[in-house]
Amino acid sequence: GHRSTYNTTWLRMFASDQDDGMDASRGANSNAHLASAEVHVPSLCYDDLCTGGDAMRWRLASLLAAHGAVLVSGTPIEPRTVTTVARMLGPLQPQIYG
């Protein structure tokens, strides 16, 4: 599978010293841990997602909850493919973001 690696210089460019207000217990420098860590976004194969049933959907949901993002490799470039993957997690809801 695919693995992305980012060096600390890149992470420092995009890290924020401002608390986002989401979790007051994290303190003022909530992204300080990024300065010495490498970012890894997990990935899953599209074909496995389509044929793996509930076990693969659970894996997708678990990785998304744990990491905030999941790369889906081998995804077709056809229209509505993103919608197909999103519906594996649950029904889509109209929202204001377009």
Coordinates of N, CA and C in Angstrom, one line a residue:
G1 N 0.8 -1.2 0.0 CA 0.0 0.0 0.0 C 0.9 1.2 0.0
H2 N 0.2 2.4 -0.1 CA 0.9 3.7 -0.2 C 1.2 4.1 1.2
R3 N 2.3 4.8 1.4 CA 2.6 5.4 2.7 C 3.3 6.7 2.4
S4 N 2.8 7.8 3.0 CA 3.3 9.1 2.9 C 4.1 9.4 4.1
T5 N 5.2 10.1 3.9 CA 6.1 10.5 4.9 C 6.4 12.0 4.8
Y6 N 6.3 12.8 5.9 CA 6.5 14.2 5.9 C 7.6 14.5 6.9
N7 N 8.6 15.3 6.5 CA 9.6 15.6 7.4 C 9.2 16.7 8.4
T8 N 10.0 16.9 9.5 CA 9.6 17.9 10.5 C 9.6 19.3 10.0
T9 N 10.4 19.7 9.0 CA 10.4 21.0 8.5 C 9.0 21.3 7.8
W10 N 8.5 20.4 7.1 CA 7.2 20.6 6.4 C 6.1 20.7 7.5
L11 N 6.2 19.8 8.5 CA 5.2 19.8 9.6 C 5.2 21.1 10.3
R12 N 6.4 21.7 10.6 CA 6.5 22.9 11.3 C 5.9 24.1 10.5
M13 N 6.0 24.0 9.2 CA 5.4 25.1 8.4 C 3.9 25.2 8.5
F14 N 3.2 24.0 8.8 CA 1.8 24.0 8.8 C 1.2 23.8 10.2
A15 N 2.1 23.6 11.2 CA 1.6 23.5 12.6 C 1.2 24.8 13.2
S16 N 0.2 24.8 14.0 CA -0.3 26.0 14.7 C 0.0 26.0 16.1
D17 N 0.4 27.1 16.7 CA 0.5 27.2 18.1 C -0.7 27.7 18.8
Q18 N -1.8 27.9 18.0 CA -3.1 28.4 18.6 C -3.9 27.2 18.9
D19 N -4.5 27.2 20.1 CA -5.5 26.2 20.5 C -6.7 26.3 19.7
D20 N -7.2 25.3 19.1 CA -8.4 25.3 18.3 C -9.7 25.3 19.1
G21 N -9.6 25.2 20.4 CA -10.8 25.2 21.3 C -11.5 23.9 21.3
M22 N -11.1 22.9 20.6 CA -11.8 21.6 20.6 C -11.6 20.9 21.9
D23 N -10.4 21.0 22.5 CA -10.1 20.2 23.7 C -9.2 21.1 24.6
A24 N -9.7 21.7 25.6 CA -9.0 22.6 26.5 C -7.9 21.9 27.2
S25 N -7.9 20.6 27.4 CA -6.9 19.9 28.1 C -5.6 19.7 27.4
R26 N -5.6 20.0 26.1 CA -4.4 19.9 25.3 C -3.4 21.0 25.5
G27 N -3.8 22.1 26.0 CA -2.9 23.2 26.2 C -2.8 24.1 25.0
A28 N -2.0 25.2 25.1 CA -1.9 26.2 24.1 C -1.1 25.7 22.9
N29 N -0.2 24.8 23.0 CA 0.6 24.3 21.9 C 0.1 22.9 21.5
S30 N -1.1 22.8 21.0 CA -1.7 21.5 20.7 C -1.1 20.7 19.6
N31 N -0.3 21.3 18.8 CA 0.4 20.6 17.7 C 1.9 20.4 17.9
A32 N 2.3 20.6 19.2 CA 3.7 20.4 19.5 C 4.2 19.0 19.2
H33 N 3.4 18.0 19.3 CA 3.8 16.6 19.1 C 4.1 16.4 17.6
L34 N 3.6 17.2 16.7 CA 3.9 17.0 15.3 C 5.4 17.4 14.9
A35 N 6.0 18.2 15.7 CA 7.4 18.6 15.4 C 8.4 17.4 15.4
S36 N 8.1 16.4 16.1 CA 9.0 15.3 16.2 C 8.4 14.0 15.6
A37 N 7.3 14.1 15.0 CA 6.6 12.9 14.5 C 6.5 12.9 13.0
E38 N 6.4 11.7 12.4 CA 6.2 11.6 11.0 C 4.7 11.2 10.8
V39 N 4.1 11.8 9.8 CA 2.7 11.5 9.6 C 2.5 10.3 8.7
H40 N 1.6 9.4 9.1 CA 1.3 8.3 8.3 C -0.2 8.2 8.1
V41 N -0.7 8.3 6.9 CA -2.1 8.1 6.6 C -2.3 6.7 6.1
P42 N -3.1 5.9 6.8 CA -3.4 4.5 6.4 C -4.1 4.4 5.1
S43 N -3.9 3.3 4.4 CA -4.6 3.1 3.2 C -5.3 1.8 3.1
L44 N -6.3 1.7 2.3 CA -7.0 0.5 2.0 C -7.2 0.4 0.5
C45 N -7.3 -0.8 0.0 CA -7.6 -1.1 -1.5 C -9.1 -1.0 -1.8
Y46 N -9.4 -0.2 -2.8 CA -10.8 -0.1 -3.2 C -11.5 -1.4 -3.5
D47 N -10.8 -2.3 -4.2 CA -11.4 -3.6 -4.5 C -11.7 -4.4 -3.2
D48 N -10.8 -4.3 -2.2 CA -11.0 -5.0 -0.9 C -12.2 -4.4 -0.2
L49 N -12.4 -3.0 -0.3 CA -13.5 -2.4 0.3 C -14.8 -2.9 -0.3
C50 N -14.8 -3.0 -1.6 CA -16.1 -3.4 -2.3 C -16.4 -4.9 -2.1
T51 N -15.4 -5.7 -1.9 CA -15.7 -7.2 -1.7 C -15.6 -7.7 -0.3
G52 N -15.1 -6.9 0.6 CA -14.7 -7.4 1.9 C -15.9 -7.3 2.9
G53 N -17.0 -6.8 2.5 CA -18.2 -6.9 3.4 C -18.0 -6.0 4.7
D54 N -18.8 -6.4 5.7 CA -18.8 -5.6 6.9 C -17.4 -5.5 7.6
A55 N -16.6 -6.5 7.5 CA -15.3 -6.5 8.1 C -14.4 -5.4 7.5
M56 N -14.5 -5.2 6.2 CA -13.7 -4.1 5.6 C -14.3 -2.7 5.9
R57 N -15.6 -2.7 5.9 CA -16.3 -1.4 6.3 C -15.9 -1.0 7.7
W58 N -15.9 -2.0 8.6 CA -15.5 -1.7 10.0 C -14.0 -1.2 10.0
R59 N -13.2 -1.9 9.2 CA -11.8 -1.5 9.1 C -11.7 0.0 8.7
L60 N -12.4 0.3 7.6 CA -12.4 1.7 7.1 C -12.9 2.7 8.2
A61 N -14.0 2.4 8.8 CA -14.5 3.3 9.9 C -13.5 3.4 11.0
S62 N -12.9 2.3 11.4 CA -11.9 2.3 12.5 C -10.7 3.2 12.2
L63 N -10.2 3.0 11.0 CA -9.0 3.8 10.6 C -9.4 5.2 10.5
L64 N -10.5 5.5 9.9 CA -11.0 6.9 9.8 C -11.1 7.6 11.2
A65 N -11.7 6.8 12.1 CA -11.8 7.4 13.5 C -10.5 7.6 14.2
A66 N -9.6 6.7 14.0 CA -8.3 6.7 14.6 C -7.3 7.8 14.0
H67 N -7.4 7.9 12.7 CA -6.4 8.8 12.0 C -7.0 10.0 11.4
G68 N -8.3 10.1 11.2 CA -8.9 11.2 10.6 C -8.9 11.2 9.1
A69 N -8.2 10.3 8.5 CA -8.2 10.2 7.0 C -7.7 8.8 6.6
V70 N -8.2 8.3 5.5 CA -7.8 7.0 4.9 C -7.7 7.2 3.4
L71 N -6.5 6.8 2.9 CA -6.3 6.8 1.5 C -6.9 5.5 0.9
V72 N -7.7 5.6 -0.2 CA -8.3 4.4 -0.8 C -7.6 4.3 -2.1
S73 N -6.7 3.3 -2.2 CA -5.9 3.1 -3.4 C -6.7 2.3 -4.5
G74 N -6.3 2.4 -5.7 CA -7.0 1.7 -6.8 C -8.4 2.1 -7.0
T75 N -8.7 3.3 -6.6 CA -10.1 3.8 -6.8 C -10.4 4.2 -8.3
P76 N -11.5 3.8 -8.8 CA -11.8 4.2 -10.2 C -11.9 5.7 -10.3
I77 N -11.7 6.2 -11.5 CA -11.9 7.7 -11.7 C -13.3 8.0 -12.2
E78 N -14.2 7.1 -12.2 CA -15.5 7.4 -12.6 C -16.2 8.3 -11.7
P79 N -17.2 9.1 -12.2 CA -18.0 10.0 -11.4 C -18.7 9.2 -10.3
R80 N -18.9 9.9 -9.1 CA -19.6 9.3 -8.0 C -18.9 8.2 -7.2
T81 N -17.6 8.0 -7.5 CA -16.9 7.0 -6.8 C -16.7 7.4 -5.3
V82 N -16.4 8.6 -5.1 CA -16.3 9.1 -3.7 C -17.6 8.9 -2.9
T83 N -18.7 9.1 -3.6 CA -20.0 8.9 -3.0 C -20.1 7.4 -2.6
T84 N -19.7 6.5 -3.5 CA -19.8 5.1 -3.3 C -19.0 4.7 -2.0
V85 N -17.8 5.2 -1.9 CA -17.0 4.9 -0.7 C -17.6 5.5 0.6
A86 N -18.1 6.8 0.5 CA -18.7 7.4 1.6 C -20.0 6.6 2.1
R87 N -20.7 6.1 1.2 CA -21.9 5.3 1.5 C -21.6 4.0 2.2
M88 N -20.4 3.6 2.1 CA -19.9 2.4 2.8 C -19.9 2.6 4.3
L89 N -19.8 3.9 4.7 CA -19.8 4.3 6.1 C -21.2 4.6 6.7
G90 N -22.1 4.9 5.8 CA -23.5 5.3 6.2 C -24.2 6.1 5.2
P91 N -25.4 6.5 5.4 CA -26.2 7.3 4.5 C -25.6 8.7 4.4
L92 N -25.6 9.3 3.3 CA -25.1 10.7 3.1 C -26.2 11.7 3.5
Q93 N -25.8 12.7 4.1 CA -26.8 13.8 4.6 C -26.5 15.1 3.8
P94 N -27.5 15.8 3.4 CA -27.3 17.1 2.8 C -26.7 18.0 3.9
Q95 N -25.8 18.9 3.4 CA -25.1 19.8 4.3 C -24.8 21.1 3.6
I96 N -24.3 22.1 4.3 CA -24.2 23.4 3.7 C -22.9 23.6 2.9
Y97 N -22.0 22.5 2.9 CA -20.7 22.7 2.4 C -20.6 22.4 0.9
G98 N -21.7 21.9 0.3 CA -21.7 21.7 -1.2 C -21.4 20.3 -1.6

